[in-house]
Each structure stands twice: as structure tokens, then as C-alpha cells.
């Protein structure tokens, strides 16, 4: 039986880069689940690769059909943005392991939906000052930087990944990402021993 590896962490800890590297290195064969969002597409993103991009009506339709596994909503300075995972037939645990990027909330929802034994958490951490600089550097590269939203996300992370919420989630195994290659090696070793 396969497992779903839930890669999570505060914004700008390197989750997206680690996700891509774990997939590209090929040491552990993963299938991916493309999440959905109602937020606008960012420069460099492609439909069906990072996300399936939809709107509020699309979200409400999937919700009414009972296809939403988990969802989060953020009241951003640009309006309501939703991130969610859809039971669209792409997850077949009898056939493979999967790699997803999520939050503590989505990790808990996946555990509830699929059972504890099917989900393996990986929590990426990094110093807040380094995270903030990374976020700023990334936002500067956007054609239309959204600095207010960057700040809102950074501040929201303190609540979203509070000590209390981490404890409720069973204090998932954490990996410090101050050296990308070393962090990926540690995560790979951990996954090889637990998949």
C-alpha cells in the first residue's frame, strides 16, 4: 500500500524547491497530486503543473459534488483565495506513493480522509529572518509584486504553525533547510526508512 508524503512548512522555507528536487532526483518514485487554487496564476506557473487554477464558482461546484478532500481559505489583501485538494481520481494508494505540499490543516484533513497509516509528514523549518529575505527576493522578481500579501502570509504562519497546532498534529518530523542538498539528503533517508 502506498503512502502520501505531506511536505509542509511556513512560507519561503523551500518547500517548492524540495518538492521539485525529490521528484527530479528519482531516488524515490512519487506520483503527484496537483492541488487547486482560486488565486491568480503567478509568473512562471503553468496550469496543471503547480496548480489547477479555477475560480470561486468552480470551487463551489466541486464542494457541492462532494469532491473536496481538504481546503483552506485566506482573506488576502487581494480578496479570498482558496487552496484545495480534489478527489478527482488521481490518488490510487494501491498503486504508488504520492508527494504533496500542504499545511498542518491539510495534513490533518488528509489523515482524516485516508487514515493515519497512509500519511507521512515532513515538516521543513528555517529561521524567520532567512524566510523573510527569501520571500522578499522572490516577490521582487514578480512583474507586479504583492508585498502586502507577502507580509500577511509571513505573519499568518506564526499562527498556522504554532506550537499548539504542531502538538495537535503529533509534532511531525522536522528538517532544517539552511543547506538545501543536506536537507534533501536527510529527508530522502527518512522517507526510505518509512515508505
mmCIF file with all atom_site columns, C-alpha atoms in Angstrom:
data_model
loop_
_atom_site.group_PDB
_atom_site.id
_atom_site.type_symbol
_atom_site.label_atom_id
_atom_site.label_alt_id
_atom_site.label_comp_id
_atom_site.label_asym_id
_atom_site.label_entity_id
_atom_site.label_seq_id
_atom_site.pdbx_PDB_ins_code
_atom_site.Cartn_x
_atom_site.Cartn_y
_atom_site.Cartn_z
_atom_site.occupancy
_atom_site.B_iso_or_equiv
_atom_site.pdbx_formal_charge
_atom_site.auth_seq_id
_atom_site.auth_comp_id
_atom_site.auth_asym_id
_atom_site.auth_atom_id
_atom_site.pdbx_PDB_model_num
ATOM 1   C CA . UNK A 1 1   ? 0.000   0.000  0.000   1.00 0.00 ? 1   UNK A CA 1
ATOM 2   C CA . UNK A 1 2   ? 1.326   3.412  -0.926  1.00 0.00 ? 2   UNK A CA 1
ATOM 3   C CA . UNK A 1 3   ? 1.593   6.480  1.258   1.00 0.00 ? 3   UNK A CA 1
ATOM 4   C CA . UNK A 1 4   ? 1.068   10.187 0.816   1.00 0.00 ? 4   UNK A CA 1
ATOM 5   C CA . UNK A 1 5   ? 4.108   12.225 1.864   1.00 0.00 ? 5   UNK A CA 1
ATOM 6   C CA . UNK A 1 6   ? 2.863   15.608 3.047   1.00 0.00 ? 6   UNK A CA 1
ATOM 7   C CA . UNK A 1 7   ? 5.611   18.206 2.712   1.00 0.00 ? 7   UNK A CA 1
ATOM 8   C CA . UNK A 1 8   ? 4.766   21.251 4.827   1.00 0.00 ? 8   UNK A CA 1
ATOM 9   C CA . UNK A 1 9   ? 6.272   24.313 6.412   1.00 0.00 ? 9   UNK A CA 1
ATOM 10  C CA . UNK A 1 10  ? 5.965   28.049 6.713   1.00 0.00 ? 10  UNK A CA 1
ATOM 11  C CA . UNK A 1 11  ? 6.187   30.206 3.593   1.00 0.00 ? 11  UNK A CA 1
ATOM 12  C CA . UNK A 1 12  ? 9.637   30.531 1.989   1.00 0.00 ? 12  UNK A CA 1
ATOM 13  C CA . UNK A 1 13  ? 11.173  27.549 3.779   1.00 0.00 ? 13  UNK A CA 1
ATOM 14  C CA . UNK A 1 14  ? 11.965  25.960 0.417   1.00 0.00 ? 14  UNK A CA 1
ATOM 15  C CA . UNK A 1 15  ? 9.067   23.503 0.187   1.00 0.00 ? 15  UNK A CA 1
ATOM 16  C CA . UNK A 1 16  ? 8.541   24.023 -3.542  1.00 0.00 ? 16  UNK A CA 1
ATOM 17  C CA . UNK A 1 17  ? 12.238  23.569 -4.295  1.00 0.00 ? 17  UNK A CA 1
ATOM 18  C CA . UNK A 1 18  ? 12.482  20.457 -2.110  1.00 0.00 ? 18  UNK A CA 1
ATOM 19  C CA . UNK A 1 19  ? 9.336   19.072 -3.732  1.00 0.00 ? 19  UNK A CA 1
ATOM 20  C CA . UNK A 1 20  ? 10.804  19.549 -7.224  1.00 0.00 ? 20  UNK A CA 1
ATOM 21  C CA . UNK A 1 21  ? 14.173  18.093 -6.221  1.00 0.00 ? 21  UNK A CA 1
ATOM 22  C CA . UNK A 1 22  ? 12.641  14.998 -4.615  1.00 0.00 ? 22  UNK A CA 1
ATOM 23  C CA . UNK A 1 23  ? 10.706  14.368 -7.811  1.00 0.00 ? 23  UNK A CA 1
ATOM 24  C CA . UNK A 1 24  ? 13.572  15.150 -10.194 1.00 0.00 ? 24  UNK A CA 1
ATOM 25  C CA . UNK A 1 25  ? 16.250  13.127 -8.412  1.00 0.00 ? 25  UNK A CA 1
ATOM 26  C CA . UNK A 1 26  ? 14.183  9.988  -8.849  1.00 0.00 ? 26  UNK A CA 1
ATOM 27  C CA . UNK A 1 27  ? 15.570  8.106  -5.827  1.00 0.00 ? 27  UNK A CA 1
ATOM 28  C CA . UNK A 1 28  ? 12.024  7.686  -4.590  1.00 0.00 ? 28  UNK A CA 1
ATOM 29  C CA . UNK A 1 29  ? 9.363   7.274  -7.257  1.00 0.00 ? 29  UNK A CA 1
ATOM 30  C CA . UNK A 1 30  ? 6.426   9.538  -6.463  1.00 0.00 ? 30  UNK A CA 1
ATOM 31  C CA . UNK A 1 31  ? 3.255   10.365 -8.212  1.00 0.00 ? 31  UNK A CA 1
ATOM 32  C CA . UNK A 1 32  ? 1.986   13.847 -7.609  1.00 0.00 ? 32  UNK A CA 1
ATOM 33  C CA . UNK A 1 33  ? -1.370  15.337 -6.820  1.00 0.00 ? 33  UNK A CA 1
ATOM 34  C CA . UNK A 1 34  ? -1.890  18.709 -8.421  1.00 0.00 ? 34  UNK A CA 1
ATOM 35  C CA . UNK A 1 35  ? -3.786  20.919 -5.969  1.00 0.00 ? 35  UNK A CA 1
ATOM 36  C CA . UNK A 1 36  ? -6.366  23.503 -6.949  1.00 0.00 ? 36  UNK A CA 1
ATOM 37  C CA . UNK A 1 37  ? -6.478  27.212 -6.154  1.00 0.00 ? 37  UNK A CA 1
ATOM 38  C CA . UNK A 1 38  ? -8.636  30.241 -6.820  1.00 0.00 ? 38  UNK A CA 1
ATOM 39  C CA . UNK A 1 39  ? -5.697  32.654 -6.566  1.00 0.00 ? 39  UNK A CA 1
ATOM 40  C CA . UNK A 1 40  ? -4.299  34.266 -9.719  1.00 0.00 ? 40  UNK A CA 1
ATOM 41  C CA . UNK A 1 41  ? -1.548  32.444 -11.549 1.00 0.00 ? 41  UNK A CA 1
ATOM 42  C CA . UNK A 1 42  ? 1.965   33.757 -10.771 1.00 0.00 ? 42  UNK A CA 1
ATOM 43  C CA . UNK A 1 43  ? 4.664   34.497 -13.308 1.00 0.00 ? 43  UNK A CA 1
ATOM 44  C CA . UNK A 1 44  ? 6.275   31.219 -14.357 1.00 0.00 ? 44  UNK A CA 1
ATOM 45  C CA . UNK A 1 45  ? 3.445   28.972 -13.167 1.00 0.00 ? 45  UNK A CA 1
ATOM 46  C CA . UNK A 1 46  ? 1.563   26.702 -15.565 1.00 0.00 ? 46  UNK A CA 1
ATOM 47  C CA . UNK A 1 47  ? -1.980  25.353 -15.386 1.00 0.00 ? 47  UNK A CA 1
ATOM 48  C CA . UNK A 1 48  ? -1.978  21.734 -14.237 1.00 0.00 ? 48  UNK A CA 1
ATOM 49  C CA . UNK A 1 49  ? 1.649   21.805 -13.100 1.00 0.00 ? 49  UNK A CA 1
ATOM 50  C CA . UNK A 1 50  ? 1.869   23.801 -9.854  1.00 0.00 ? 50  UNK A CA 1
ATOM 51  C CA . UNK A 1 51  ? -1.922  24.090 -9.503  1.00 0.00 ? 51  UNK A CA 1
ATOM 52  C CA . UNK A 1 52  ? -5.195  23.735 -11.306 1.00 0.00 ? 52  UNK A CA 1
ATOM 53  C CA . UNK A 1 53  ? -6.416  27.336 -11.414 1.00 0.00 ? 53  UNK A CA 1
ATOM 54  C CA . UNK A 1 54  ? -10.130 27.918 -11.024 1.00 0.00 ? 54  UNK A CA 1
ATOM 55  C CA . UNK A 1 55  ? -12.497 30.496 -9.583  1.00 0.00 ? 55  UNK A CA 1
ATOM 56  C CA . UNK A 1 56  ? -14.972 30.619 -6.683  1.00 0.00 ? 56  UNK A CA 1
ATOM 57  C CA . UNK A 1 57  ? -17.757 29.135 -8.826  1.00 0.00 ? 57  UNK A CA 1
ATOM 58  C CA . UNK A 1 58  ? -15.507 26.205 -9.731  1.00 0.00 ? 58  UNK A CA 1
ATOM 59  C CA . UNK A 1 59  ? -14.696 25.614 -6.055  1.00 0.00 ? 59  UNK A CA 1
ATOM 60  C CA . UNK A 1 60  ? -18.371 25.734 -5.043  1.00 0.00 ? 60  UNK A CA 1
ATOM 61  C CA . UNK A 1 61  ? -19.291 23.246 -7.785  1.00 0.00 ? 61  UNK A CA 1
ATOM 62  C CA . UNK A 1 62  ? -16.656 20.733 -6.622  1.00 0.00 ? 62  UNK A CA 1
ATOM 63  C CA . UNK A 1 63  ? -17.714 21.242 -2.996  1.00 0.00 ? 63  UNK A CA 1
ATOM 64  C CA . UNK A 1 64  ? -21.381 20.566 -3.872  1.00 0.00 ? 64  UNK A CA 1
ATOM 65  C CA . UNK A 1 65  ? -20.302 17.391 -5.693  1.00 0.00 ? 65  UNK A CA 1
ATOM 66  C CA . UNK A 1 66  ? -18.510 16.159 -2.516  1.00 0.00 ? 66  UNK A CA 1
ATOM 67  C CA . UNK A 1 67  ? -15.123 16.012 -4.256  1.00 0.00 ? 67  UNK A CA 1
ATOM 68  C CA . UNK A 1 68  ? -13.125 18.266 -1.892  1.00 0.00 ? 68  UNK A CA 1
ATOM 69  C CA . UNK A 1 69  ? -10.698 16.299 0.345   1.00 0.00 ? 69  UNK A CA 1
ATOM 70  C CA . UNK A 1 70  ? -9.400  19.399 2.140   1.00 0.00 ? 70  UNK A CA 1
ATOM 71  C CA . UNK A 1 71  ? -9.481  23.134 1.673   1.00 0.00 ? 71  UNK A CA 1
ATOM 72  C CA . UNK A 1 72  ? -8.112  26.335 3.139   1.00 0.00 ? 72  UNK A CA 1
ATOM 73  C CA . UNK A 1 73  ? -9.322  29.872 2.601   1.00 0.00 ? 73  UNK A CA 1
ATOM 74  C CA . UNK A 1 74  ? -7.277  33.018 3.074   1.00 0.00 ? 74  UNK A CA 1
ATOM 75  C CA . UNK A 1 75  ? -8.679  36.531 3.181   1.00 0.00 ? 75  UNK A CA 1
ATOM 76  C CA . UNK A 1 76  ? -5.834  38.232 1.364   1.00 0.00 ? 76  UNK A CA 1
ATOM 77  C CA . UNK A 1 77  ? -5.380  41.887 0.542   1.00 0.00 ? 77  UNK A CA 1
ATOM 78  C CA . UNK A 1 78  ? -6.453  40.856 -2.990  1.00 0.00 ? 78  UNK A CA 1
ATOM 79  C CA . UNK A 1 79  ? -9.613  39.044 -1.923  1.00 0.00 ? 79  UNK A CA 1
ATOM 80  C CA . UNK A 1 80  ? -10.482 35.480 -0.899  1.00 0.00 ? 80  UNK A CA 1
ATOM 81  C CA . UNK A 1 81  ? -8.010  32.863 -2.143  1.00 0.00 ? 81  UNK A CA 1
ATOM 82  C CA . UNK A 1 82  ? -8.734  29.161 -1.733  1.00 0.00 ? 82  UNK A CA 1
ATOM 83  C CA . UNK A 1 83  ? -6.329  26.233 -1.898  1.00 0.00 ? 83  UNK A CA 1
ATOM 84  C CA . UNK A 1 84  ? -7.790  22.739 -2.011  1.00 0.00 ? 84  UNK A CA 1
ATOM 85  C CA . UNK A 1 85  ? -7.337  19.112 -2.987  1.00 0.00 ? 85  UNK A CA 1
ATOM 86  C CA . UNK A 1 86  ? -9.924  17.350 -5.076  1.00 0.00 ? 86  UNK A CA 1
ATOM 87  C CA . UNK A 1 87  ? -10.799 13.663 -5.182  1.00 0.00 ? 87  UNK A CA 1
ATOM 88  C CA . UNK A 1 88  ? -10.555 13.641 -8.956  1.00 0.00 ? 88  UNK A CA 1
ATOM 89  C CA . UNK A 1 89  ? -9.349  10.039 -9.268  1.00 0.00 ? 89  UNK A CA 1
ATOM 90  C CA . UNK A 1 90  ? -5.655  10.912 -9.317  1.00 0.00 ? 90  UNK A CA 1
ATOM 91  C CA . UNK A 1 91  ? -4.846  9.285  -5.923  1.00 0.00 ? 91  UNK A CA 1
ATOM 92  C CA . UNK A 1 92  ? -4.561  5.484  -6.125  1.00 0.00 ? 92  UNK A CA 1
ATOM 93  C CA . UNK A 1 93  ? -2.773  4.342  -2.940  1.00 0.00 ? 93  UNK A CA 1
ATOM 94  C CA . UNK A 1 94  ? -2.883  0.726  -4.046  1.00 0.00 ? 94  UNK A CA 1
ATOM 95  C CA . UNK A 1 95  ? -0.538  1.618  -6.892  1.00 0.00 ? 95  UNK A CA 1
ATOM 96  C CA . UNK A 1 96  ? 2.005   4.193  -5.710  1.00 0.00 ? 96  UNK A CA 1
ATOM 97  C CA . UNK A 1 97  ? 3.394   6.688  -3.204  1.00 0.00 ? 97  UNK A CA 1
ATOM 98  C CA . UNK A 1 98  ? 2.444   10.347 -3.598  1.00 0.00 ? 98  UNK A CA 1
ATOM 99  C CA . UNK A 1 99  ? 4.170   13.612 -2.766  1.00 0.00 ? 99  UNK A CA 1
ATOM 100 C CA . UNK A 1 100 ? 2.125   16.694 -1.912  1.00 0.00 ? 100 UNK A CA 1
ATOM 101 C CA . UNK A 1 101 ? 2.762   20.149 -0.472  1.00 0.00 ? 101 UNK A CA 1
ATOM 102 C CA . UNK A 1 102 ? 0.375   21.135 2.315   1.00 0.00 ? 102 UNK A CA 1
ATOM 103 C CA . UNK A 1 103 ? -0.238  22.896 5.591   1.00 0.00 ? 103 UNK A CA 1
ATOM 104 C CA . UNK A 1 104 ? -0.855  21.492 9.058   1.00 0.00 ? 104 UNK A CA 1
ATOM 105 C CA . UNK A 1 105 ? -4.583  21.832 8.352   1.00 0.00 ? 105 UNK A CA 1
ATOM 106 C CA . UNK A 1 106 ? -4.371  19.951 5.077   1.00 0.00 ? 106 UNK A CA 1
ATOM 107 C CA . UNK A 1 107 ? -2.162  17.291 6.692   1.00 0.00 ? 107 UNK A CA 1
ATOM 108 C CA . UNK A 1 108 ? -4.829  16.754 9.358   1.00 0.00 ? 108 UNK A CA 1
ATOM 109 C CA . UNK A 1 109 ? -7.580  16.604 6.695   1.00 0.00 ? 109 UNK A CA 1
ATOM 110 C CA . UNK A 1 110 ? -5.626  14.020 4.669   1.00 0.00 ? 110 UNK A CA 1
ATOM 111 C CA . UNK A 1 111 ? -5.151  11.945 7.844   1.00 0.00 ? 111 UNK A CA 1
ATOM 112 C CA . UNK A 1 112 ? -8.878  12.078 8.491   1.00 0.00 ? 112 UNK A CA 1
ATOM 113 C CA . UNK A 1 113 ? -9.759  11.229 4.882   1.00 0.00 ? 113 UNK A CA 1
ATOM 114 C CA . UNK A 1 114 ? -7.211  8.439  4.231   1.00 0.00 ? 114 UNK A CA 1
ATOM 115 C CA . UNK A 1 115 ? -6.221  7.322  7.768   1.00 0.00 ? 115 UNK A CA 1
ATOM 116 C CA . UNK A 1 116 ? -3.060  7.959  9.813   1.00 0.00 ? 116 UNK A CA 1
ATOM 117 C CA . UNK A 1 117 ? -1.187  4.996  8.350   1.00 0.00 ? 117 UNK A CA 1
ATOM 118 C CA . UNK A 1 118 ? -1.479  6.400  4.807   1.00 0.00 ? 118 UNK A CA 1
ATOM 119 C CA . UNK A 1 119 ? 0.086   9.813  5.526   1.00 0.00 ? 119 UNK A CA 1
ATOM 120 C CA . UNK A 1 120 ? 3.759   10.570 6.239   1.00 0.00 ? 120 UNK A CA 1
ATOM 121 C CA . UNK A 1 121 ? 4.513   14.169 7.354   1.00 0.00 ? 121 UNK A CA 1
ATOM 122 C CA . UNK A 1 122 ? 7.693   16.075 6.501   1.00 0.00 ? 122 UNK A CA 1
ATOM 123 C CA . UNK A 1 123 ? 7.948   19.484 8.200   1.00 0.00 ? 123 UNK A CA 1
ATOM 124 C CA . UNK A 1 124 ? 10.513  21.897 6.696   1.00 0.00 ? 124 UNK A CA 1
ATOM 125 C CA . UNK A 1 125 ? 11.776  24.648 9.019   1.00 0.00 ? 125 UNK A CA 1
ATOM 126 C CA . UNK A 1 126 ? 14.041  27.673 8.686   1.00 0.00 ? 126 UNK A CA 1
ATOM 127 C CA . UNK A 1 127 ? 14.999  30.810 10.609  1.00 0.00 ? 127 UNK A CA 1
ATOM 128 C CA . UNK A 1 128 ? 12.319  33.517 10.274  1.00 0.00 ? 128 UNK A CA 1
ATOM 129 C CA . UNK A 1 129 ? 14.801  36.185 9.155   1.00 0.00 ? 129 UNK A CA 1
ATOM 130 C CA . UNK A 1 130 ? 16.067  33.978 6.330   1.00 0.00 ? 130 UNK A CA 1
ATOM 131 C CA . UNK A 1 131 ? 12.480  33.135 5.335   1.00 0.00 ? 131 UNK A CA 1
ATOM 132 C CA . UNK A 1 132 ? 11.515  36.805 5.193   1.00 0.00 ? 132 UNK A CA 1
ATOM 133 C CA . UNK A 1 133 ? 14.508  37.679 2.997   1.00 0.00 ? 133 UNK A CA 1
ATOM 134 C CA . UNK A 1 134 ? 13.728  34.766 0.651   1.00 0.00 ? 134 UNK A CA 1
ATOM 135 C CA . UNK A 1 135 ? 10.100  35.890 0.393   1.00 0.00 ? 135 UNK A CA 1
ATOM 136 C CA . UNK A 1 136 ? 11.143  39.456 -0.389  1.00 0.00 ? 136 UNK A CA 1
ATOM 137 C CA . UNK A 1 137 ? 13.664  38.334 -3.015  1.00 0.00 ? 137 UNK A CA 1
ATOM 138 C CA . UNK A 1 138 ? 11.031  36.137 -4.697  1.00 0.00 ? 138 UNK A CA 1
ATOM 139 C CA . UNK A 1 139 ? 8.374   38.847 -4.661  1.00 0.00 ? 139 UNK A CA 1
ATOM 140 C CA . UNK A 1 140 ? 10.740  41.419 -6.202  1.00 0.00 ? 140 UNK A CA 1
ATOM 141 C CA . UNK A 1 141 ? 11.009  39.158 -9.268  1.00 0.00 ? 141 UNK A CA 1
ATOM 142 C CA . UNK A 1 142 ? 7.259   39.291 -9.943  1.00 0.00 ? 142 UNK A CA 1
ATOM 143 C CA . UNK A 1 143 ? 6.009   41.651 -12.645 1.00 0.00 ? 143 UNK A CA 1
ATOM 144 C CA . UNK A 1 144 ? 3.531   43.055 -10.133 1.00 0.00 ? 144 UNK A CA 1
ATOM 145 C CA . UNK A 1 145 ? 4.914   42.405 -6.628  1.00 0.00 ? 145 UNK A CA 1
ATOM 146 C CA . UNK A 1 146 ? 2.319   41.856 -3.907  1.00 0.00 ? 146 UNK A CA 1
ATOM 147 C CA . UNK A 1 147 ? 4.281   42.930 -0.826  1.00 0.00 ? 147 UNK A CA 1
ATOM 148 C CA . UNK A 1 148 ? 1.219   43.333 1.404   1.00 0.00 ? 148 UNK A CA 1
ATOM 149 C CA . UNK A 1 149 ? 0.174   39.748 0.716   1.00 0.00 ? 149 UNK A CA 1
ATOM 150 C CA . UNK A 1 150 ? 3.736   38.555 1.317   1.00 0.00 ? 150 UNK A CA 1
ATOM 151 C CA . UNK A 1 151 ? 3.684   40.221 4.754   1.00 0.00 ? 151 UNK A CA 1
ATOM 152 C CA . UNK A 1 152 ? 0.227   38.847 5.577   1.00 0.00 ? 152 UNK A CA 1
ATOM 153 C CA . UNK A 1 153 ? 1.362   35.307 4.754   1.00 0.00 ? 153 UNK A CA 1
ATOM 154 C CA . UNK A 1 154 ? 4.540   35.678 6.785   1.00 0.00 ? 154 UNK A CA 1
ATOM 155 C CA . UNK A 1 155 ? 2.597   36.826 9.864   1.00 0.00 ? 155 UNK A CA 1
ATOM 156 C CA . UNK A 1 156 ? -0.139  34.200 9.420   1.00 0.00 ? 156 UNK A CA 1
ATOM 157 C CA . UNK A 1 157 ? 2.497   31.444 9.510   1.00 0.00 ? 157 UNK A CA 1
ATOM 158 C CA . UNK A 1 158 ? 3.103   32.090 13.217  1.00 0.00 ? 158 UNK A CA 1
ATOM 159 C CA . UNK A 1 159 ? -0.476  31.127 13.979  1.00 0.00 ? 159 UNK A CA 1
ATOM 160 C CA . UNK A 1 160 ? -0.784  28.399 11.355  1.00 0.00 ? 160 UNK A CA 1
ATOM 161 C CA . UNK A 1 161 ? 2.335   26.618 12.658  1.00 0.00 ? 161 UNK A CA 1
ATOM 162 C CA . UNK A 1 162 ? 2.021   27.463 16.361  1.00 0.00 ? 162 UNK A CA 1
ATOM 163 C CA . UNK A 1 163 ? 3.475   25.099 18.965  1.00 0.00 ? 163 UNK A CA 1
ATOM 164 C CA . UNK A 1 164 ? -0.079  24.130 19.961  1.00 0.00 ? 164 UNK A CA 1
ATOM 165 C CA . UNK A 1 165 ? -1.077  23.227 16.392  1.00 0.00 ? 165 UNK A CA 1
ATOM 166 C CA . UNK A 1 166 ? 2.150   21.305 15.858  1.00 0.00 ? 166 UNK A CA 1
ATOM 167 C CA . UNK A 1 167 ? 1.436   19.335 19.039  1.00 0.00 ? 167 UNK A CA 1
ATOM 168 C CA . UNK A 1 168 ? -2.139  18.616 17.862  1.00 0.00 ? 168 UNK A CA 1
ATOM 169 C CA . UNK A 1 169 ? -0.648  17.253 14.622  1.00 0.00 ? 169 UNK A CA 1
ATOM 170 C CA . UNK A 1 170 ? 1.650   14.919 16.580  1.00 0.00 ? 170 UNK A CA 1
ATOM 171 C CA . UNK A 1 171 ? 4.798   17.079 16.257  1.00 0.00 ? 171 UNK A CA 1
ATOM 172 C CA . UNK A 1 172 ? 5.733   15.944 12.745  1.00 0.00 ? 172 UNK A CA 1
ATOM 173 C CA . UNK A 1 173 ? 9.376   15.138 11.995  1.00 0.00 ? 173 UNK A CA 1
ATOM 174 C CA . UNK A 1 174 ? 11.160  18.381 11.104  1.00 0.00 ? 174 UNK A CA 1
ATOM 175 C CA . UNK A 1 175 ? 14.067  19.108 8.758   1.00 0.00 ? 175 UNK A CA 1
ATOM 176 C CA . UNK A 1 176 ? 16.069  22.357 8.877   1.00 0.00 ? 176 UNK A CA 1
ATOM 177 C CA . UNK A 1 177 ? 16.639  23.807 5.400   1.00 0.00 ? 177 UNK A CA 1
ATOM 178 C CA . UNK A 1 178 ? 19.705  26.025 5.757   1.00 0.00 ? 178 UNK A CA 1
ATOM 179 C CA . UNK A 1 179 ? 21.563  23.807 3.261   1.00 0.00 ? 179 UNK A CA 1
ATOM 180 C CA . UNK A 1 180 ? 19.290  22.516 0.507   1.00 0.00 ? 180 UNK A CA 1
ATOM 181 C CA . UNK A 1 181 ? 21.333  19.459 -0.525  1.00 0.00 ? 181 UNK A CA 1
ATOM 182 C CA . UNK A 1 182 ? 21.847  18.351 3.075   1.00 0.00 ? 182 UNK A CA 1
ATOM 183 C CA . UNK A 1 183 ? 18.162  18.867 3.872   1.00 0.00 ? 183 UNK A CA 1
ATOM 184 C CA . UNK A 1 184 ? 17.091  16.816 0.852   1.00 0.00 ? 184 UNK A CA 1
ATOM 185 C CA . UNK A 1 185 ? 19.535  14.039 1.789   1.00 0.00 ? 185 UNK A CA 1
ATOM 186 C CA . UNK A 1 186 ? 18.082  13.904 5.326   1.00 0.00 ? 186 UNK A CA 1
ATOM 187 C CA . UNK A 1 187 ? 14.504  13.842 4.027   1.00 0.00 ? 187 UNK A CA 1
ATOM 188 C CA . UNK A 1 188 ? 15.347  11.147 1.463   1.00 0.00 ? 188 UNK A CA 1
ATOM 189 C CA . UNK A 1 189 ? 16.953  8.941  4.129   1.00 0.00 ? 189 UNK A CA 1
ATOM 190 C CA . UNK A 1 190 ? 13.917  9.422  6.378   1.00 0.00 ? 190 UNK A CA 1
ATOM 191 C CA . UNK A 1 191 ? 11.494  8.572  3.596   1.00 0.00 ? 191 UNK A CA 1
ATOM 192 C CA . UNK A 1 192 ? 13.430  5.483  2.500   1.00 0.00 ? 192 UNK A CA 1
ATOM 193 C CA . UNK A 1 193 ? 13.116  4.177  6.045   1.00 0.00 ? 193 UNK A CA 1
ATOM 194 C CA . UNK A 1 194 ? 9.402   4.883  6.316   1.00 0.00 ? 194 UNK A CA 1
ATOM 195 C CA . UNK A 1 195 ? 7.832   4.165  2.922   1.00 0.00 ? 195 UNK A CA 1
#
